[in-house]
Short mmCIF file of C-alpha atoms in Angstrom, two decimals:
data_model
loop_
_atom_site.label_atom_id
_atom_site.label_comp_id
_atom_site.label_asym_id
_atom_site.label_seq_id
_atom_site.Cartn_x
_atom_site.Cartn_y
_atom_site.Cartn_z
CA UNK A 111 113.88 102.88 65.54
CA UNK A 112 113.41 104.13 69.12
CA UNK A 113 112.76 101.06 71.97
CA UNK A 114 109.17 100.64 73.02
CA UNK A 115 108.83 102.45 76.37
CA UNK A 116 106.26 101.57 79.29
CA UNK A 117 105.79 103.81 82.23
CA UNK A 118 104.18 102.36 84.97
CA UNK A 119 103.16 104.78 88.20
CA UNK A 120 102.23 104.17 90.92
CA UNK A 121 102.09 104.30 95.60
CA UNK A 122 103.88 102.24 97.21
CA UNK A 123 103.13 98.38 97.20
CA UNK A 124 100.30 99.14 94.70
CA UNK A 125 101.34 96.02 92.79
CA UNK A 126 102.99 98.38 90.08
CA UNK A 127 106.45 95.80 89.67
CA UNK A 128 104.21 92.78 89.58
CA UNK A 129 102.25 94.17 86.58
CA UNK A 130 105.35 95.23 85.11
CA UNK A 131 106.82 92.07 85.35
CA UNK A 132 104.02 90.34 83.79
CA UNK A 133 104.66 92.55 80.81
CA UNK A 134 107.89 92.16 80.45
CA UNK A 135 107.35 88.12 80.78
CA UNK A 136 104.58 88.72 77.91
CA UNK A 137 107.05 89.58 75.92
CA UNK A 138 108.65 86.00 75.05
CA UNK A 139 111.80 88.26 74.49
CA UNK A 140 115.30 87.99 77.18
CA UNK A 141 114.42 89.65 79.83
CA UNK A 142 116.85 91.92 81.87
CA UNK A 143 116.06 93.42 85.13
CA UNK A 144 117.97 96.77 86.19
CA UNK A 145 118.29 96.84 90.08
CA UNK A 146 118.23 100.20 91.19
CA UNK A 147 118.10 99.97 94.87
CA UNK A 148 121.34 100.11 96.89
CA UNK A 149 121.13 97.70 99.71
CA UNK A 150 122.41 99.54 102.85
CA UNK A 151 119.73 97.27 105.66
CA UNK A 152 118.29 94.34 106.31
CA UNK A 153 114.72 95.87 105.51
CA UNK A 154 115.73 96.14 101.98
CA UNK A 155 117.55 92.88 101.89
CA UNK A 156 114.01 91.59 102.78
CA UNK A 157 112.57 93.54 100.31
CA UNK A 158 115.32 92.64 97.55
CA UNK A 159 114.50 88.70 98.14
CA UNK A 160 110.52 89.21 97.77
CA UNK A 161 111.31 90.76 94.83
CA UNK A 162 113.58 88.12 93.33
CA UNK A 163 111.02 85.47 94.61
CA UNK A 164 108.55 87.41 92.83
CA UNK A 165 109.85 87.24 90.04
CA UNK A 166 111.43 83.86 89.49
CA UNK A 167 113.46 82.51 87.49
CA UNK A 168 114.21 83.59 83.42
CA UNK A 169 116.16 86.95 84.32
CA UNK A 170 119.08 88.55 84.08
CA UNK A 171 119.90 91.20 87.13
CA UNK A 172 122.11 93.97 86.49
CA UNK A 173 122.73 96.14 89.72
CA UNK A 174 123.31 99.74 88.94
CA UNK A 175 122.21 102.67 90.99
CA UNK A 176 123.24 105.50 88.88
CA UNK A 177 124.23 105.13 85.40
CA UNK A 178 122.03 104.37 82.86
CA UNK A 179 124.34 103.84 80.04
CA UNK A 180 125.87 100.73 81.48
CA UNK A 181 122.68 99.34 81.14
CA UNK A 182 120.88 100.55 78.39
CA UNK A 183 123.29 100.88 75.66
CA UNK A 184 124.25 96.87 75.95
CA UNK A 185 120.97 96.08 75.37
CA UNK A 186 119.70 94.92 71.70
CA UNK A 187 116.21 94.69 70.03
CA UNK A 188 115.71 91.07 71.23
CA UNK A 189 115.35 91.63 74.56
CA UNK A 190 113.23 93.92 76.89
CA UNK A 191 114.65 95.46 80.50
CA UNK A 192 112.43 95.92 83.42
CA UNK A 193 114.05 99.12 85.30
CA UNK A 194 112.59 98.77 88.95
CA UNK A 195 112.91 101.59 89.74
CA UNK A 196 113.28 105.53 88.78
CA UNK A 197 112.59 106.70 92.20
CA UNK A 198 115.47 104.54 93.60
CA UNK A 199 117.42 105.74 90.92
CA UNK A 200 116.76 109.01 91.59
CA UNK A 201 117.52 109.00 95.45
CA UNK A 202 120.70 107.25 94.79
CA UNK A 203 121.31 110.31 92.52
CA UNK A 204 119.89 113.24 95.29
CA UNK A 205 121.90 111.18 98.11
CA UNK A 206 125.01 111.03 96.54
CA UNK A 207 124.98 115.09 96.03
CA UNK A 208 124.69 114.84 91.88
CA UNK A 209 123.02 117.65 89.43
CA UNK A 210 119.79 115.99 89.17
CA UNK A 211 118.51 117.96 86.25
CA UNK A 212 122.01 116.13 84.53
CA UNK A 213 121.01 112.52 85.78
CA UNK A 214 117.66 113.11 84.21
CA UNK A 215 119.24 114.35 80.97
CA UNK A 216 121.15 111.36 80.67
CA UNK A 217 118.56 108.99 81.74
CA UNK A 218 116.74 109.98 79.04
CA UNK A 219 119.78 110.41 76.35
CA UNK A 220 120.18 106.39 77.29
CA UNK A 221 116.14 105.60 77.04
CA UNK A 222 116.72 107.33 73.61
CA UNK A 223 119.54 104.83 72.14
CA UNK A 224 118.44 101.78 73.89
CA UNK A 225 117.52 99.18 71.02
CA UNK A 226 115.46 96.96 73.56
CA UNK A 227 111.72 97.42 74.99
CA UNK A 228 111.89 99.10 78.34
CA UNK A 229 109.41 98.95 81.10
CA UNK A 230 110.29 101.80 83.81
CA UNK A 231 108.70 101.23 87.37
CA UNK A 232 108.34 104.88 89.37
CA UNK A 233 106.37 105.62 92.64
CA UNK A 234 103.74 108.72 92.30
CA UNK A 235 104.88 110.85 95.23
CA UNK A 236 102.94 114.18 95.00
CA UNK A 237 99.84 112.29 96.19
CA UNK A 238 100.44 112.89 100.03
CA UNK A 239 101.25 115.80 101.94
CA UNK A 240 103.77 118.35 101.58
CA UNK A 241 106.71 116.86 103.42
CA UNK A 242 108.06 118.79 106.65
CA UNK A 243 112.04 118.93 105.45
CA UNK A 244 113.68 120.44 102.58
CA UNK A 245 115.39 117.53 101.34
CA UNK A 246 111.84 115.73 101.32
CA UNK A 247 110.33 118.49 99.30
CA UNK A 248 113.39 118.48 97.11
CA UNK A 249 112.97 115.12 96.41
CA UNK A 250 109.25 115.03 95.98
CA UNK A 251 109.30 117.87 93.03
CA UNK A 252 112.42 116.13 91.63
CA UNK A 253 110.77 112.88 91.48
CA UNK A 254 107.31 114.94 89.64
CA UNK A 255 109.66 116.44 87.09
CA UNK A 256 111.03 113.13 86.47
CA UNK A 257 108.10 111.56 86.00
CA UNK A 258 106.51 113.87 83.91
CA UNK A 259 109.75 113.53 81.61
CA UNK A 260 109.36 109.47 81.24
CA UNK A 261 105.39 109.74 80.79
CA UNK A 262 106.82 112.49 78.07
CA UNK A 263 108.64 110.00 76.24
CA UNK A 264 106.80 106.66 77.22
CA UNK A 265 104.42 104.91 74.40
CA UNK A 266 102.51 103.64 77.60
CA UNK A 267 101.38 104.73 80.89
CA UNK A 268 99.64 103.31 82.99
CA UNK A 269 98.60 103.27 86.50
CA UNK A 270 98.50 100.99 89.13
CA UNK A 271 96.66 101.29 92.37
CA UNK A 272 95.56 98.43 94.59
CA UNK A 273 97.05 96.03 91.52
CA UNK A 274 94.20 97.21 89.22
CA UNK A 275 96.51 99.05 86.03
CA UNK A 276 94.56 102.00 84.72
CA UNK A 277 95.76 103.10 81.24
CA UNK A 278 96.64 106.57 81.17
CA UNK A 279 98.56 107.01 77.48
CA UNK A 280 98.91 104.26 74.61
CA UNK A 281 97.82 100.87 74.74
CA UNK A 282 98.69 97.57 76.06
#
């Protein structure tokens, strides 16, 4: 049977990992937590420590930035996996010069065999203006295709702006 998927969208700092979290914690199962983020400053190292801080203690971190397999497929119906997040994901992916259309494909191939629950974090990008560069708008239609593709496949989605959640699919 297919892993119970929850999508949750939303700007930036709109409290979307916190209510993730929370779900995952719900959950009594393990919890896992896929970094995404590649830490190349000390902004994001800042960022990185809220984040652990946030989230205490009762996790298991695996860093990877591109490849979902390595994550997903050791995970087993006991346990759930917070991936925080897709847009990090997929900028490690655009940076790095790979076929996005492929990454997505396999994201989704591993979402597909994962035997655990899976709560993906994303940022809703298309809200703002239409960016000034190319690689901006590149990004920003990449990042609406892939979204549309996990709220595809996701039992759940739901929204979170200013830490309120608004349910868009499913039910929590």
């Amino acid at each position: 049977m297919p892993a119970n998927v929850t999508f949750i969208l939303g700007g930036a700092a709109s409290g979307k990992s916190a209510f993730a979290e929370q779900i995952c914690t719900n959950t009594g199962k393990d919890r896992f937590y896929w970094a995404t983020a590649q830490i190349f400053d000390s902004e994001m190292r800042e960022k990185v420590s809220r984040h652990l801080m946030q989230r205490g203690s009762g996790w298991t971190t695996v860093e990877e930035p591109e490849t979902a397999s390595r994550v997903l497929d050791a995970l087993t119906a006991k346990q759930i996996c917070l991936m925080d997040c897709a847009t990090m994901w997929l900028t490690n992916h655009l940076l790095a010069g790979n076929d996005l259309n492929l990454a997505q494909e396999n994201l989704l191939a591993a979402i597909g065999r994962c035997r655990a629950d899976l709560v993906v974090v994303s940022n809703e990008t298309g809200l703002g203006i239409v960016p000034e560069n190319k690689l901006a708008r590149r990004f920003r239609e990449a990042q609406g295709r892939l979204n549309i593709a996990l709220a595809t496949r996701a039992d759940t989605v739901v929204q979170v702006t200013a830490g309120l959640p608004l349910l868009l699919k499913g039910a929590l």
